[in-house]
Amino acid sequence: MAGRKVAISNCARALNDNEIYIIQIFDNAPSGLLVKAYLQAKSLEYFMPITEGELEKAALNRGEAALTRLAESIDLVEKGGAIFLESSIPGIAKPKFIGRTRAGDGTLPAFLAKALAELCRDKPAGLEAVKRLGEWMLEHNPNQPAVDEPEDGPEAAVAAAAA
């Protein structure tokens, strides 16, 4: 298949749930690496991107010994009811979990889903889509500071404050 990436490292090992996973590491240069853990028995896949900066901080390269060390450092972690891959090597960032990040009365993923649904209604193309999405998100930002003005208007608020 054209464009299909081939793993630069493959191994099989048990993770902390005592299941045997196929661990594959893909080279996504210049962005970094992508680690995939696949549990064939249950058809589950977990992914973990690693940036070039993280590789540098962790003193890892793309050599066989470094990739083996990376594969051996991978395990599963549970955060907020979701399962992620995590490395125990210092310098590799822990997974970020945005599922419960607040956005107004809802969550960030719900806000993003609404923003993308609005974008799909208009179907702008190219950079216009990015511009429209950004404008919609700024206009509907649920975390914008709000000012409660008295029903009589701002003049009444100024007069009340001066009294």
PDB file of C-alpha atoms in Angstrom, residues 102-107 142-143:
ATOM      1  CA  ARG A 102     -14.063  22.619  31.888  1.00  0.00           C
ATOM      2  CA  ALA A 103     -15.325  24.948  29.196  1.00  0.00           C
ATOM      3  CA  GLY A 104     -18.122  27.005  30.711  1.00  0.00           C
ATOM      4  CA  ASP A 105     -20.799  24.641  32.013  1.00  0.00           C
ATOM      5  CA  GLY A 106     -19.551  21.804  29.786  1.00  0.00           C
ATOM      6  CA  THR A 107     -16.275  20.177  28.847  1.00  0.00           C
ATOM      7  CA  PRO A 142     -17.730  29.835  27.306  1.00  0.00           C
ATOM      8  CA  ASN A 143     -14.879  31.002  29.530  1.00  0.00           C
TER       9      ASN A 143
END
